[in-house]
Each structure stands twice: as C-alpha cells, then as structure tokens.
C-alpha cells in the first residue's frame, strides 16, 4: 500500500468517525419516545419502462405515547430495512420542529441511504484518484530510469 493510499484510508476513516460523532452529538436536539410499529404499509412502485415490472415500497406506521396521548405517525421516506410489525422502536422528535420525526434505527438515523451513496461515491472516486496518481508517478519514474 502506497503512502497516498494510506493517507486516503486514514482520511476516509476520520471522515466516517466525524460523521458518526456529529450524529451522536445531534441526538441531544431530539426528544426521545418509546414507540411500536403498529403495521407496515405498502405502495406499489410502477416501472414506467416495463423492463423490470413493478415493485413494492414498504414503510412503517409508528404508534408512540406523548403526554398520555397516543400518536400515530408515518413517513414514506423511512427505510423499512430490518423493521417488522410489533417491533419496539425509539421515536425522535426535533425539539425545534415537531413535524421532524425520525426513527432511531441504523438506516433511518445513523446511516441513511443518501449517506451510504455519498460515502461509496467518495470511496470509489477518491481511491480511484489515488491509484491513478500512483500509476502516473510509477510510469514517470520508469521513463526517467530509461532516459538515464
């Protein structure tokens, strides 16, 4: 592993560490409530090109208690990965914006899909750039050796 590759890996790990630390610190701005997934709803997702057929998008309906009231909430943007009916979850409500409701789960709070895509993009582009620079330096050093 070259010096550039080692630096890239260290910077990438530091970036991930800072991301998760910022998510952990940001938890203080949310109120926490115990909730339960009352049921999973599904909507069909049509394929307009008719190449792959249609799919199904599932999302949870959450029931939680706040000030002796039962509140039901859902959001079609929530990931249903690893969630099932009657599962207990922690509901996060932003203290400054009551409409900002999140689930404290791996793919809904800690590592949302957009973050995964961004991290993979940075990893592939960054590592590809490092390898390209290393190859260019190697080719240049070989040319210099041949000229001598």
Short mmCIF file of C-alpha atoms in Angstrom, two decimals:
data_model
loop_
_atom_site.label_atom_id
_atom_site.label_comp_id
_atom_site.label_asym_id
_atom_site.label_seq_id
_atom_site.Cartn_x
_atom_site.Cartn_y
_atom_site.Cartn_z
CA UNK A 1 0.00 0.00 0.00
CA UNK A 2 1.46 3.34 -1.04
CA UNK A 3 1.72 6.45 1.11
CA UNK A 4 -1.14 8.07 -0.78
CA UNK A 5 -3.36 5.04 -0.25
CA UNK A 6 -2.58 5.03 3.48
CA UNK A 7 -3.35 8.75 3.72
CA UNK A 8 -6.62 8.27 1.85
CA UNK A 9 -7.69 5.41 4.11
CA UNK A 10 -6.84 7.42 7.24
CA UNK A 11 -8.72 10.49 5.96
CA UNK A 12 -11.69 8.34 4.96
CA UNK A 13 -11.86 6.70 8.40
CA UNK A 14 -11.58 10.13 10.07
CA UNK A 15 -14.42 11.41 7.85
CA UNK A 16 -16.64 8.47 8.87
CA UNK A 17 -15.71 8.97 12.52
CA UNK A 18 -16.60 12.69 12.36
CA UNK A 19 -19.91 11.85 10.64
CA UNK A 20 -20.95 9.38 13.35
CA UNK A 21 -19.78 11.67 16.18
CA UNK A 22 -21.84 14.51 14.69
CA UNK A 23 -24.90 12.22 14.53
CA UNK A 24 -24.33 11.21 18.15
CA UNK A 25 -24.00 14.85 19.28
CA UNK A 26 -27.09 15.79 17.24
CA UNK A 27 -29.18 13.30 19.26
CA UNK A 28 -29.40 15.92 22.04
CA UNK A 29 -31.60 18.12 19.84
CA UNK A 30 -34.29 15.41 19.71
CA UNK A 31 -36.85 14.29 22.27
CA UNK A 32 -36.95 10.50 22.65
CA UNK A 33 -40.15 8.45 22.91
CA UNK A 34 -40.73 4.72 23.01
CA UNK A 35 -42.86 3.57 20.14
CA UNK A 36 -44.02 0.45 18.39
CA UNK A 37 -44.52 -0.38 14.73
CA UNK A 38 -48.27 -0.92 14.52
CA UNK A 39 -48.19 -2.17 10.93
CA UNK A 40 -46.29 -1.94 7.68
CA UNK A 41 -47.96 -0.26 4.72
CA UNK A 42 -47.02 -0.87 1.12
CA UNK A 43 -47.32 1.10 -2.05
CA UNK A 44 -46.61 -0.21 -5.50
CA UNK A 45 -43.83 1.39 -7.45
CA UNK A 46 -44.52 1.16 -11.17
CA UNK A 47 -41.75 0.72 -13.69
CA UNK A 48 -42.61 3.08 -16.49
CA UNK A 49 -40.25 1.36 -18.92
CA UNK A 50 -41.85 -2.06 -18.27
CA UNK A 51 -38.43 -3.68 -18.22
CA UNK A 52 -38.40 -4.93 -14.66
CA UNK A 53 -42.05 -4.97 -13.68
CA UNK A 54 -43.28 -3.09 -10.66
CA UNK A 55 -42.01 -3.18 -7.10
CA UNK A 56 -43.35 -2.62 -3.64
CA UNK A 57 -42.19 0.07 -1.24
CA UNK A 58 -42.92 -0.70 2.41
CA UNK A 59 -42.89 1.84 5.20
CA UNK A 60 -43.82 1.57 8.88
CA UNK A 61 -46.69 3.14 10.82
CA UNK A 62 -45.43 4.06 14.27
CA UNK A 63 -47.52 4.43 17.41
CA UNK A 64 -45.98 6.23 20.39
CA UNK A 65 -47.17 7.93 23.55
CA UNK A 66 -46.59 11.58 24.37
CA UNK A 67 -48.23 13.35 27.32
CA UNK A 68 -50.72 10.48 27.80
CA UNK A 69 -51.80 10.74 24.15
CA UNK A 70 -51.36 8.01 21.57
CA UNK A 71 -49.83 9.44 18.41
CA UNK A 72 -49.66 7.62 15.08
CA UNK A 73 -47.13 8.76 12.54
CA UNK A 74 -45.63 7.53 9.30
CA UNK A 75 -43.35 8.76 6.57
CA UNK A 76 -42.91 7.18 3.16
CA UNK A 77 -39.25 8.15 3.19
CA UNK A 78 -38.47 5.92 6.16
CA UNK A 79 -36.49 2.85 5.35
CA UNK A 80 -38.20 -0.40 6.26
CA UNK A 81 -34.95 -2.39 6.15
CA UNK A 82 -34.77 -4.70 9.17
CA UNK A 83 -38.09 -3.43 10.57
CA UNK A 84 -41.14 -5.57 11.26
CA UNK A 85 -44.60 -5.22 12.72
CA UNK A 86 -44.93 -5.04 16.52
CA UNK A 87 -41.26 -4.13 16.86
CA UNK A 88 -40.36 -1.60 19.54
CA UNK A 89 -38.52 1.46 18.24
CA UNK A 90 -37.31 4.78 19.58
CA UNK A 91 -39.03 7.79 18.02
CA UNK A 92 -37.04 11.01 17.75
CA UNK A 93 -38.84 14.35 17.52
CA UNK A 94 -36.89 17.52 16.83
CA UNK A 95 -37.31 19.89 19.77
CA UNK A 96 -37.47 22.93 17.47
CA UNK A 97 -39.71 21.38 14.78
CA UNK A 98 -42.42 18.97 15.97
CA UNK A 99 -43.05 17.78 12.38
CA UNK A 100 -39.48 16.44 12.12
CA UNK A 101 -39.96 12.85 13.28
CA UNK A 102 -37.29 10.19 12.83
CA UNK A 103 -36.70 6.62 13.92
CA UNK A 104 -33.57 5.79 15.87
CA UNK A 105 -32.58 2.84 13.69
CA UNK A 106 -29.49 2.06 11.64
CA UNK A 107 -30.86 3.01 8.22
CA UNK A 108 -33.18 5.81 9.34
CA UNK A 109 -30.93 7.84 11.63
CA UNK A 110 -27.37 6.59 11.85
CA UNK A 111 -26.74 5.69 8.23
CA UNK A 112 -29.47 6.91 5.85
CA UNK A 113 -29.36 5.80 2.24
CA UNK A 114 -28.11 9.15 0.95
CA UNK A 115 -25.12 8.88 3.30
CA UNK A 116 -24.30 5.39 2.06
CA UNK A 117 -24.38 6.60 -1.55
CA UNK A 118 -22.21 9.61 -0.72
CA UNK A 119 -19.66 7.54 1.23
CA UNK A 120 -19.41 4.95 -1.56
CA UNK A 121 -19.04 7.69 -4.18
CA UNK A 122 -16.24 9.33 -2.19
CA UNK A 123 -14.57 5.95 -1.64
CA UNK A 124 -14.60 4.92 -5.30
CA UNK A 125 -13.68 8.31 -6.75
CA UNK A 126 -11.10 9.06 -4.07
CA UNK A 127 -9.41 5.67 -4.18
CA UNK A 128 -9.51 5.69 -7.98
CA UNK A 129 -7.80 9.07 -7.98
CA UNK A 130 -5.13 7.87 -5.57
CA UNK A 131 -4.40 4.77 -7.66
CA UNK A 132 -4.27 6.87 -10.84
CA UNK A 133 -1.77 9.30 -9.31
CA UNK A 134 0.32 6.38 -8.04
CA UNK A 135 0.34 4.79 -11.50
CA UNK A 136 1.28 8.10 -13.12
CA UNK A 137 4.17 8.53 -10.68
CA UNK A 138 5.31 4.95 -11.37
CA UNK A 139 5.20 5.43 -15.15
CA UNK A 140 7.07 8.73 -14.83
CA UNK A 141 9.76 7.12 -12.65
CA UNK A 142 10.16 4.30 -15.19
CA UNK A 143 10.61 6.84 -18.01
CA UNK A 144 13.27 8.67 -16.03
CA UNK A 145 15.11 5.38 -15.44
CA UNK A 146 15.03 4.54 -19.16
CA UNK A 147 16.32 8.01 -20.11
CA UNK A 148 19.34 7.63 -17.84
#
